[in-house]
Short mmCIF file of C-alpha atoms in Angstrom, two decimals:
data_model
loop_
_atom_site.label_atom_id
_atom_site.label_comp_id
_atom_site.label_asym_id
_atom_site.label_seq_id
_atom_site.Cartn_x
_atom_site.Cartn_y
_atom_site.Cartn_z
CA MET Z 694 -8.04 -13.51 32.10
CA SER Z 695 -6.13 -14.30 35.28
CA ASN Z 696 -3.69 -16.06 33.29
CA SER Z 697 -3.11 -13.12 31.14
CA MET Z 698 -2.60 -10.90 33.96
CA SER Z 699 -0.28 -13.12 35.90
CA THR Z 700 1.74 -13.43 32.79
CA GLY Z 701 1.79 -9.68 32.30
CA ALA Z 702 3.19 -9.23 35.83
CA ALA Z 703 6.23 -11.03 34.87
CA HIS Z 704 6.99 -8.28 32.16
CA PRO Z 705 7.99 -4.84 32.49
CA ALA Z 706 5.12 -2.44 32.55
CA GLY Z 707 3.71 -1.70 28.95
CA PHE Z 708 5.29 -5.00 27.61
CA ALA Z 709 3.19 -7.94 26.83
CA ASP Z 710 4.56 -11.50 27.13
CA PRO Z 711 6.47 -12.21 23.83
CA ALA Z 712 5.49 -15.56 23.30
CA ILE Z 713 1.88 -14.87 23.61
CA LEU Z 714 1.87 -11.74 21.64
CA GLU Z 715 3.83 -13.27 18.84
CA ARG Z 716 1.03 -16.14 18.88
CA GLY Z 717 -1.66 -13.78 18.53
CA TYR Z 718 0.01 -11.81 15.65
CA ARG Z 719 0.63 -15.20 14.02
CA LYS Z 720 -3.07 -16.09 14.37
CA ALA Z 721 -4.32 -12.48 13.17
CA THR Z 722 -1.94 -12.81 10.33
CA TRP Z 723 -3.04 -16.16 8.99
CA ARG Z 724 -6.79 -15.16 9.81
CA LEU Z 725 -7.08 -11.86 8.27
CA ILE Z 726 -4.21 -11.40 5.70
CA PRO Z 727 -4.90 -14.13 2.99
CA PHE Z 728 -8.77 -13.32 2.95
CA ILE Z 729 -8.16 -9.52 2.78
CA PHE Z 730 -5.55 -10.19 0.26
CA ILE Z 731 -8.01 -11.90 -2.18
CA CYS Z 732 -10.59 -9.12 -1.47
CA TYR Z 733 -8.07 -6.46 -2.27
CA LEU Z 734 -6.82 -8.60 -5.43
CA PHE Z 735 -10.32 -8.46 -6.91
CA ASN Z 736 -10.60 -4.79 -5.79
CA TYR Z 737 -7.44 -3.91 -7.81
CA LEU Z 738 -8.44 -6.16 -10.72
CA ASP Z 739 -11.96 -4.61 -11.17
CA ARG Z 740 -10.34 -1.04 -10.78
CA VAL Z 741 -7.91 -1.68 -13.76
CA ASN Z 742 -9.17 -4.53 -15.89
CA VAL Z 743 -10.47 -1.69 -18.27
CA GLY Z 744 -6.82 -1.51 -19.34
CA PHE Z 745 -7.19 -5.04 -20.94
CA ALA Z 746 -10.87 -4.44 -22.11
CA LYS Z 747 -9.51 -1.21 -23.83
CA LEU Z 748 -7.83 -3.63 -26.42
CA GLU Z 749 -10.99 -4.41 -27.95
CA MET Z 750 -13.69 -1.95 -26.31
CA LEU Z 751 -12.32 1.02 -28.00
CA ASP Z 752 -12.45 -0.21 -31.61
CA ALA Z 753 -16.02 -1.81 -30.86
CA LEU Z 754 -17.53 1.27 -29.50
CA LYS Z 755 -15.49 3.80 -31.77
CA LEU Z 756 -13.87 5.55 -28.82
CA SER Z 757 -10.53 7.52 -28.81
CA GLU Z 758 -7.66 7.25 -26.61
CA THR Z 759 -8.63 10.52 -24.91
CA VAL Z 760 -11.96 9.29 -24.18
CA TYR Z 761 -10.63 6.08 -22.74
CA GLY Z 762 -8.01 8.04 -20.61
CA LEU Z 763 -10.78 10.24 -19.33
CA GLY Z 764 -13.07 7.23 -18.39
CA ALA Z 765 -10.32 5.56 -16.95
CA GLY Z 766 -9.36 8.54 -14.82
CA ILE Z 767 -13.06 9.65 -13.90
CA PHE Z 768 -13.27 6.68 -11.77
CA PHE Z 769 -10.89 8.64 -9.38
CA ILE Z 770 -13.16 11.77 -8.96
CA GLY Z 771 -15.75 9.46 -7.45
CA TYR Z 772 -13.30 7.89 -5.55
CA VAL Z 773 -11.53 10.99 -4.17
CA THR Z 774 -14.93 12.88 -3.57
CA SER Z 775 -16.38 9.78 -1.49
CA GLY Z 776 -13.32 8.61 0.35
CA ILE Z 777 -13.36 10.70 3.61
CA PRO Z 778 -16.93 10.14 4.28
CA SER Z 779 -16.78 6.63 3.47
CA ASN Z 780 -14.04 6.13 5.89
CA LEU Z 781 -15.71 7.95 8.55
CA ILE Z 782 -18.90 5.65 8.10
CA LEU Z 783 -16.62 2.61 8.49
CA HIS Z 784 -15.33 4.03 11.78
CA LYS Z 785 -18.83 4.64 12.91
CA LEU Z 786 -20.47 1.28 11.66
CA GLY Z 787 -17.65 -1.21 11.86
CA ALA Z 788 -15.41 -2.59 9.19
CA ARG Z 789 -17.24 -5.90 8.86
CA ARG Z 790 -20.59 -4.42 7.50
CA TRP Z 791 -19.47 -1.49 5.70
CA ILE Z 792 -16.61 -3.27 3.79
CA ALA Z 793 -19.31 -6.08 2.65
CA ALA Z 794 -21.52 -3.37 1.53
CA MET Z 795 -18.73 -1.69 -0.61
CA MET Z 796 -17.69 -4.74 -2.28
CA ILE Z 797 -21.19 -6.07 -3.29
CA LEU Z 798 -21.81 -2.57 -4.78
CA TRP Z 799 -18.88 -2.38 -6.57
CA GLY Z 800 -18.64 -5.63 -7.82
CA GLY Z 801 -22.15 -5.27 -9.28
CA LEU Z 802 -21.21 -1.98 -10.89
CA SER Z 803 -17.94 -3.57 -12.29
CA ALA Z 804 -19.99 -6.18 -13.93
CA ALA Z 805 -22.27 -3.63 -15.44
CA MET Z 806 -19.63 -2.14 -17.35
CA MET Z 807 -20.46 -4.97 -19.84
CA PHE Z 808 -23.24 -2.73 -20.87
CA VAL Z 809 -21.16 0.16 -21.82
CA SER Z 810 -22.32 1.68 -25.26
CA SER Z 811 -21.32 5.31 -25.44
CA PRO Z 812 -18.64 7.59 -23.71
CA VAL Z 813 -21.67 8.83 -21.32
CA SER Z 814 -22.42 5.38 -20.06
CA PHE Z 815 -18.68 4.72 -19.67
CA TYR Z 816 -18.10 7.86 -17.71
CA THR Z 817 -21.10 7.26 -15.54
CA LEU Z 818 -20.21 3.71 -14.62
CA ARG Z 819 -16.73 4.41 -13.78
CA PHE Z 820 -17.55 7.29 -11.70
CA LEU Z 821 -20.23 5.29 -9.56
CA THR Z 822 -17.75 2.44 -9.21
CA GLY Z 823 -15.31 5.08 -7.88
CA VAL Z 824 -17.92 6.12 -5.27
CA ALA Z 825 -18.36 2.45 -4.24
CA GLU Z 826 -14.85 1.66 -3.90
CA ALA Z 827 -13.77 4.65 -2.21
CA GLY Z 828 -13.78 3.68 1.39
CA PHE Z 829 -12.05 0.03 0.95
CA PHE Z 830 -8.46 0.80 0.83
CA PRO Z 831 -8.31 3.29 3.43
CA GLY Z 832 -10.58 1.45 5.46
CA MET Z 833 -8.28 -1.53 5.52
CA VAL Z 834 -5.26 0.49 6.44
CA PHE Z 835 -7.26 1.87 9.33
CA TYR Z 836 -8.51 -1.65 10.00
CA PHE Z 837 -5.02 -2.87 10.31
CA THR Z 838 -4.28 -0.18 13.08
CA ASN Z 839 -6.54 -2.06 15.25
CA TRP Z 840 -4.95 -5.23 15.29
CA PHE Z 841 -1.05 -4.42 14.74
CA PRO Z 842 1.15 -1.78 16.17
CA SER Z 843 3.40 0.48 13.91
CA GLN Z 844 6.48 -1.90 13.96
CA LYS Z 845 4.57 -4.60 12.46
CA ARG Z 846 2.59 -2.75 9.65
CA GLY Z 847 5.60 -2.57 7.25
CA GLN Z 848 5.37 -6.25 6.55
CA VAL Z 849 1.57 -6.53 6.97
CA MET Z 850 1.07 -3.95 4.39
CA ALA Z 851 3.53 -5.61 2.07
CA LEU Z 852 1.59 -8.88 2.49
CA PHE Z 853 -1.75 -6.97 1.94
CA MET Z 854 -0.72 -4.94 -0.95
CA SER Z 855 1.16 -7.68 -2.60
CA ALA Z 856 -2.30 -8.12 -4.08
CA ILE Z 857 -1.49 -5.65 -6.47
CA PRO Z 858 1.23 -7.39 -8.23
CA VAL Z 859 -0.46 -10.56 -7.97
CA SER Z 860 -3.63 -8.99 -9.53
CA GLY Z 861 -1.29 -7.96 -12.60
CA LEU Z 862 0.37 -11.49 -12.36
CA VAL Z 863 -3.10 -13.31 -12.50
CA GLY Z 864 -5.13 -10.66 -14.33
CA GLY Z 865 -2.93 -10.11 -17.12
CA PRO Z 866 -2.88 -13.79 -18.47
CA LEU Z 867 -6.46 -14.18 -17.14
CA SER Z 868 -7.75 -11.15 -19.02
CA GLY Z 869 -5.85 -12.06 -22.23
CA TRP Z 870 -7.16 -15.51 -22.27
CA MET Z 871 -10.85 -14.15 -21.73
CA LEU Z 872 -10.54 -11.74 -24.68
CA SER Z 873 -9.17 -14.56 -26.82
CA HIS Z 874 -11.54 -17.25 -25.76
CA PHE Z 875 -14.55 -15.17 -25.95
CA ALA Z 876 -13.30 -13.38 -29.14
CA THR Z 877 -16.11 -15.23 -31.28
CA GLY Z 878 -18.95 -13.58 -29.04
CA GLN Z 879 -20.41 -16.58 -27.03
CA GLY Z 880 -23.79 -15.75 -25.88
CA GLY Z 881 -23.97 -12.55 -27.80
CA LEU Z 882 -21.36 -10.93 -25.88
CA ALA Z 883 -17.89 -9.70 -26.80
CA GLY Z 884 -14.79 -10.96 -25.27
CA TRP Z 885 -14.35 -7.48 -23.25
CA GLN Z 886 -17.99 -7.70 -21.93
CA TRP Z 887 -17.24 -11.18 -20.57
CA LEU Z 888 -14.33 -9.97 -18.99
CA PHE Z 889 -16.05 -7.41 -17.08
CA LEU Z 890 -18.82 -9.91 -15.92
CA LEU Z 891 -16.66 -12.75 -15.12
CA GLN Z 892 -14.17 -10.48 -12.89
CA GLY Z 893 -16.92 -8.42 -11.20
CA LEU Z 894 -19.05 -11.27 -10.01
CA PRO Z 895 -16.72 -12.74 -7.58
CA THR Z 896 -16.25 -9.53 -5.73
CA VAL Z 897 -19.99 -9.62 -4.87
CA ILE Z 898 -19.53 -13.18 -3.43
CA LEU Z 899 -16.38 -12.13 -1.61
CA GLY Z 900 -18.69 -9.05 -0.15
CA VAL Z 901 -21.21 -11.54 1.29
CA ALA Z 902 -18.43 -13.77 2.71
CA VAL Z 903 -16.82 -10.60 4.70
CA LEU Z 904 -19.93 -10.56 6.78
CA PHE Z 905 -19.12 -14.20 8.04
CA PHE Z 906 -15.35 -14.07 8.20
CA LEU Z 907 -13.99 -10.82 9.41
CA SER Z 908 -14.22 -9.58 12.94
CA ASP Z 909 -14.76 -5.81 13.87
CA GLY Z 910 -11.70 -5.73 16.20
CA LEU Z 911 -9.87 -7.54 18.92
CA GLN Z 912 -12.86 -7.77 21.28
CA HIS Z 913 -15.04 -9.80 18.69
CA ALA Z 914 -12.24 -12.18 17.63
CA ARG Z 915 -13.42 -15.49 18.97
CA TRP Z 916 -10.46 -17.32 17.52
CA LEU Z 917 -8.11 -15.50 19.84
CA THR Z 918 -7.72 -16.46 23.30
CA SER Z 919 -8.36 -14.07 26.22
CA ASP Z 920 -4.48 -14.00 26.83
CA GLU Z 921 -3.74 -13.27 23.21
CA LYS Z 922 -6.31 -10.49 23.07
CA ALA Z 923 -4.81 -8.93 26.34
CA ALA Z 924 -1.34 -9.08 25.00
CA MET Z 925 -2.09 -7.67 21.72
CA LYS Z 926 -4.37 -4.88 23.30
CA GLN Z 927 -1.34 -3.95 25.67
CA ALA Z 928 0.94 -3.62 22.55
CA LEU Z 929 -1.76 -1.49 20.71
CA ASP Z 930 -2.11 0.81 24.02
CA ALA Z 931 1.77 1.12 24.32
CA ASP Z 932 2.01 2.07 20.62
CA GLU Z 933 -0.78 4.66 21.04
CA HIS Z 934 1.05 5.94 24.32
CA GLY Z 935 4.09 6.33 22.09
CA ARG Z 936 2.42 8.47 19.55
CA ARG Z 937 0.76 10.51 22.46
CA ALA Z 938 3.89 11.21 24.15
CA SER Z 939 5.36 12.49 20.96
CA SER Z 940 5.12 16.12 20.22
CA HIS Z 941 4.92 15.37 16.55
CA ALA Z 942 1.59 13.32 16.99
CA VAL Z 943 -1.79 14.27 15.59
CA HIS Z 944 -4.91 13.36 17.60
CA SER Z 945 -7.83 14.92 15.75
CA PHE Z 946 -9.12 15.57 12.18
CA SER Z 947 -9.14 19.19 12.64
CA SER Z 948 -5.44 18.85 13.59
CA VAL Z 949 -4.84 16.69 10.51
CA LEU Z 950 -6.24 19.58 8.15
CA ARG Z 951 -3.63 22.13 9.86
CA ASN Z 952 -0.61 19.79 9.81
CA GLY Z 953 1.70 20.34 7.00
CA HIS Z 954 3.33 16.80 7.17
CA VAL Z 955 -0.09 15.25 6.42
CA TRP Z 956 -0.33 17.35 3.29
CA MET Z 957 3.33 16.69 2.11
CA LEU Z 958 2.58 13.04 2.52
CA GLY Z 959 -0.24 13.53 0.41
CA LEU Z 960 1.73 14.84 -2.56
CA ILE Z 961 4.27 12.24 -1.93
CA TYR Z 962 1.50 9.73 -2.45
CA PHE Z 963 0.05 11.46 -5.24
CA SER Z 964 3.72 10.99 -6.95
CA ILE Z 965 3.84 7.29 -6.34
CA GLN Z 966 0.07 6.83 -7.71
CA MET Z 967 1.08 8.69 -10.90
CA GLY Z 968 3.45 6.02 -11.69
CA VAL Z 969 1.33 3.13 -10.50
CA TYR Z 970 -1.71 3.99 -12.41
CA ALA Z 971 0.42 4.81 -15.56
CA ILE Z 972 1.75 1.47 -15.46
CA ASN Z 973 -1.70 -0.17 -14.49
CA PHE Z 974 -3.80 1.24 -17.23
CA TRP Z 975 -1.15 1.58 -19.83
CA LEU Z 976 1.06 -1.42 -19.50
CA PRO Z 977 -0.85 -3.68 -22.14
CA SER Z 978 -0.98 -1.04 -24.61
CA ILE Z 979 2.47 0.01 -24.41
CA ILE Z 980 3.47 -4.02 -24.77
CA LYS Z 981 0.99 -4.12 -27.64
CA ALA Z 982 2.92 -1.26 -29.34
CA LEU Z 983 5.93 -3.36 -29.32
CA GLY Z 984 4.60 -5.51 -31.95
CA PHE Z 985 2.60 -8.03 -30.07
CA ASP Z 986 -0.99 -8.30 -31.20
CA ASN Z 987 -2.28 -11.44 -29.91
CA PRO Z 988 -4.36 -10.58 -26.44
CA ALA Z 989 -2.96 -13.62 -24.77
CA THR Z 990 0.64 -12.98 -25.48
CA VAL Z 991 0.18 -9.21 -24.19
CA GLY Z 992 -1.38 -10.75 -21.21
CA TRP Z 993 1.66 -13.02 -20.31
CA LEU Z 994 4.19 -10.32 -21.16
CA SER Z 995 2.20 -7.91 -18.86
CA ALA Z 996 2.68 -10.43 -16.00
CA LEU Z 997 6.62 -10.33 -15.84
CA PRO Z 998 6.82 -7.18 -14.27
CA TYR Z 999 4.18 -7.95 -11.75
CA LEU Z 1000 5.84 -11.04 -10.91
CA PHE Z 1001 9.10 -9.55 -9.85
CA ALA Z 1002 7.14 -6.54 -8.19
CA GLY Z 1003 5.39 -8.96 -5.88
CA ILE Z 1004 8.83 -10.59 -4.67
CA PHE Z 1005 10.56 -7.33 -4.39
CA MET Z 1006 7.77 -5.79 -2.25
CA VAL Z 1007 7.71 -8.45 0.33
CA ILE Z 1008 11.67 -8.27 0.59
CA VAL Z 1009 11.48 -4.56 1.23
CA GLY Z 1010 8.60 -4.67 3.74
CA ARG Z 1011 10.69 -7.14 5.99
CA SER Z 1012 13.65 -5.15 5.58
CA ALA Z 1013 11.81 -1.90 6.64
CA ASP Z 1014 10.39 -3.44 9.79
CA ALA Z 1015 13.80 -5.13 10.72
CA ARG Z 1016 15.61 -1.91 10.55
CA ARG Z 1017 12.81 0.22 11.71
CA GLU Z 1018 13.66 2.65 8.92
CA ARG Z 1019 11.04 4.06 6.53
CA ARG Z 1020 12.22 6.83 4.43
CA TRP Z 1021 14.90 4.99 2.31
CA HIS Z 1022 12.75 2.03 1.97
CA LEU Z 1023 10.36 4.25 0.02
CA ALA Z 1024 12.81 6.65 -1.61
CA VAL Z 1025 15.02 4.11 -3.15
CA PRO Z 1026 12.00 2.18 -4.87
CA MET Z 1027 10.59 5.62 -6.20
CA ALA Z 1028 14.02 6.24 -7.75
CA MET Z 1029 13.98 2.74 -9.31
CA ALA Z 1030 10.49 3.55 -10.84
CA LEU Z 1031 11.76 6.72 -12.17
CA ALA Z 1032 14.60 4.99 -13.96
CA GLY Z 1033 12.68 2.33 -15.18
CA LEU Z 1034 10.23 4.84 -16.97
CA LEU Z 1035 13.25 6.66 -18.24
CA LEU Z 1036 14.60 3.62 -19.83
CA ALA Z 1037 11.41 2.49 -21.40
CA ALA Z 1038 11.05 6.11 -22.91
CA ASN Z 1039 14.50 6.38 -24.45
CA PHE Z 1040 14.61 2.87 -25.87
CA SER Z 1041 11.01 2.63 -27.06
CA HIS Z 1042 11.73 0.43 -30.19
CA ASN Z 1043 13.85 -2.16 -28.27
CA VAL Z 1044 11.56 -4.90 -26.71
CA VAL Z 1045 14.06 -6.22 -24.25
CA LEU Z 1046 14.92 -2.48 -22.93
CA VAL Z 1047 11.50 -1.65 -22.85
CA MET Z 1048 10.55 -4.61 -20.81
CA ILE Z 1049 13.29 -4.35 -18.48
CA GLY Z 1050 12.40 -0.54 -17.97
CA LEU Z 1051 8.80 -1.49 -17.40
CA THR Z 1052 9.95 -4.33 -14.93
CA LEU Z 1053 11.81 -1.91 -12.92
CA ALA Z 1054 9.10 0.78 -13.02
CA THR Z 1055 6.65 -1.89 -11.83
CA MET Z 1056 8.83 -3.01 -9.01
CA GLY Z 1057 9.80 0.38 -7.68
CA ALA Z 1058 6.32 2.04 -7.92
CA LEU Z 1059 4.44 -0.73 -6.58
CA THR Z 1060 6.76 -1.32 -3.76
CA GLY Z 1061 6.47 2.45 -3.04
CA LEU Z 1062 2.70 1.83 -2.09
CA PRO Z 1063 3.12 -0.39 0.98
CA MET Z 1064 6.37 1.31 2.08
CA PHE Z 1065 4.37 4.59 2.01
CA TRP Z 1066 1.55 3.73 4.50
CA PRO Z 1067 3.53 3.31 7.62
CA LEU Z 1068 4.72 6.87 7.40
CA PRO Z 1069 1.47 8.41 8.39
CA ALA Z 1070 0.28 5.56 10.48
CA ALA Z 1071 3.48 6.35 12.75
CA PHE Z 1072 2.15 9.71 14.01
CA LEU Z 1073 -1.53 9.87 13.51
CA GLY Z 1074 -3.28 9.08 16.72
CA SER Z 1075 -6.22 6.74 16.76
CA ALA Z 1076 -8.64 9.41 16.90
CA ALA Z 1077 -7.25 11.06 13.69
CA ALA Z 1078 -6.32 7.86 11.71
CA ALA Z 1079 -9.60 7.15 9.89
CA GLY Z 1080 -9.82 10.84 8.49
CA GLY Z 1081 -6.25 11.39 8.21
CA LEU Z 1082 -5.54 8.28 6.13
CA ALA Z 1083 -8.61 8.81 4.27
CA LEU Z 1084 -7.58 12.39 3.30
CA ILE Z 1085 -3.84 11.35 2.40
CA ASN Z 1086 -5.38 8.40 0.20
CA SER Z 1087 -7.85 10.79 -1.39
CA LEU Z 1088 -5.21 13.30 -2.29
CA GLY Z 1089 -2.93 10.46 -3.72
CA GLN Z 1090 -5.80 8.99 -5.72
CA VAL Z 1091 -6.36 12.35 -7.87
CA ALA Z 1092 -3.26 10.84 -9.74
CA GLY Z 1093 -5.71 8.02 -10.91
CA PHE Z 1094 -7.61 10.81 -12.76
CA VAL Z 1095 -4.38 12.75 -13.98
CA SER Z 1096 -2.17 9.92 -14.93
CA PRO Z 1097 -4.44 7.89 -17.30
CA PHE Z 1098 -5.79 11.05 -18.94
CA LEU Z 1099 -2.61 12.76 -19.34
CA VAL Z 1100 -1.08 9.55 -21.01
CA GLY Z 1101 -4.16 9.17 -23.27
CA TRP Z 1102 -4.00 13.05 -24.24
CA ILE Z 1103 -0.40 12.79 -25.32
CA LYS Z 1104 -0.71 9.47 -27.11
CA ASP Z 1105 -3.53 10.95 -29.28
CA THR Z 1106 -1.46 14.25 -29.61
CA THR Z 1107 1.86 12.76 -30.45
CA GLY Z 1108 1.16 8.95 -31.36
CA SER Z 1109 3.31 7.77 -28.57
CA THR Z 1110 3.63 7.61 -24.78
CA ASP Z 1111 7.17 8.60 -24.32
CA VAL Z 1112 6.54 12.41 -23.62
CA ALA Z 1113 4.18 11.01 -20.90
CA LEU Z 1114 6.79 8.58 -19.34
CA TYR Z 1115 9.36 11.63 -19.10
CA ILE Z 1116 6.70 13.59 -17.08
CA LEU Z 1117 5.74 10.76 -14.84
CA SER Z 1118 9.82 10.13 -14.19
CA THR Z 1119 9.79 13.92 -13.16
CA VAL Z 1120 6.93 13.66 -10.93
CA LEU Z 1121 8.37 10.54 -9.01
CA LEU Z 1122 11.65 12.49 -8.69
CA VAL Z 1123 9.96 15.32 -7.05
CA GLY Z 1124 8.14 12.86 -4.61
CA ALA Z 1125 11.36 10.80 -3.95
CA VAL Z 1126 13.19 14.21 -2.75
CA LEU Z 1127 10.12 15.21 -0.50
CA VAL Z 1128 10.55 11.62 1.27
CA ILE Z 1129 13.89 12.42 2.52
CA ARG Z 1130 12.59 15.69 3.58
CA VAL Z 1131 10.24 14.08 6.10
CA PRO Z 1132 11.93 14.05 9.48
CA ALA Z 1133 13.09 10.53 10.56
CA ARG Z 1134 12.07 10.89 14.17
CA LEU Z 1135 8.41 11.36 12.78
CA VAL Z 1136 8.05 7.95 10.91
CA ASN Z 1137 11.02 5.60 11.83
CA ARG Z 1138 8.90 3.41 14.31
#
C-alpha cells in the first residue's frame, strides 16, 4: 500500500493516479463484463424464448393469443413483487452467492417449461420464473456501482446490456433451428420442448460458475493489485462525495419512496419497457405474419433488428460518456423506437418497410435501456441504491405484463397488431417527453 499512497500524494486530493486507475478499470472490465454479459444473455434468452416457442406451442396445446399474452406477461407479476426484497437480500448476503442461487433456480424453472400442458401450468411456471429472476438485473446494476463511478457507467451498461440484442441475434436463428431440427419429435419431445430444455440448462451451469468467478467487491478482487484497488476505491469515494454534496442526492430508501424524480424515472422506464417487450415477445409473430412460415427463416429475419441494435447501443453509450450528457442520449433513441413502430403499423403489408420499422424500433428501444440506468445511478447514494434501483426496475417491469397481454388481446380482438403498435408509440412519446423534463443537473455526470 505504500506505493499507492506515495502515488496518490502526487495528485490533488480526491484524484487517483490516472494510469493506475485506468489499468484497474481495464482489468475490471475484461474480468467482469464478458462473464456477466454471458449470464445476462441467457437471462434474457430464458425470459423471452417463449416468443419462439409460441410458434408451435399454441397449436400443440390449443392456447389462444390472449392466453399466451397473459402467460408471457404473468412472469412480470412475480418479477415485480420480488424485485425489491431480492435486491435487498443481495445487498446483505453479497452478489456472488445470491446471483448464483438465482441463476440455478431460474435456469431449472425455465427448463421445466418443457412440461407445460395447460394454461394453469403455463401461468404457474412463468410466475415462478419471474420470482427467481427478479433480483438479477437490478442486482447487476447495483453491483456495477461498487466497481465503476458514474462517468464510467454509460459505456459499462451499454456493454453489459448489449447482451439483449445479442440474445436476439443468436437466439433467433438458434431457436428457429431448434424448432426445425426437432420438429419430428426426437426423444418423445416436441421442438418447443427441446427449446426450453436446451436454453435453460446452460443457465444452471453458469450459476455454479458464478461462485468461482465473481468477486463481491474491490476488497475481494485478488486479480487487482493493491495500487489498483486503492485508486478505484478513491474514485468511488469521490463519486459518492459528489452525490452527497448535491442537494438533489437521495441517501436512504425512505427518501427514495418520497422522491418525485424516482417515481418519474420509474414511469420513463415503464414506457421504454413497453416497447422492448412488445418487440421481444411479438417480433417472431409479426415477421411470420408477413408470409414467412419456416421457423428457421423467421429466426434469421428476427436477428437483423438485433444486429443493428447491438452496434447502435455501444456507439450511443460511448457518446453519452464522452459528452457527459444523459437526457438526449435517451430521448432520441426513444423517438427512433416510436417512429419505427409507427412505420411498421402504417405499412403492415410491405415486407421491406415493416422490417425497416422493426429495425428502427429495436435499435431505439433496446438502446434506451442502457442509456436509462446512468440517470438514477447519478443521484442515488450508496445506501439508497439497492432499494432505489430495484424500485425503479420493478415499476418499469410492470410493462412486461401489460405489453404482451395488451398486444395479445388486441391481436385476438382485431386480428392485427397494428392498433397495439399505435398505443405503444404513444407511450414511448410520453416517456421521451418526460426524459427532457428531468433536470440536467441531476443526471449529467
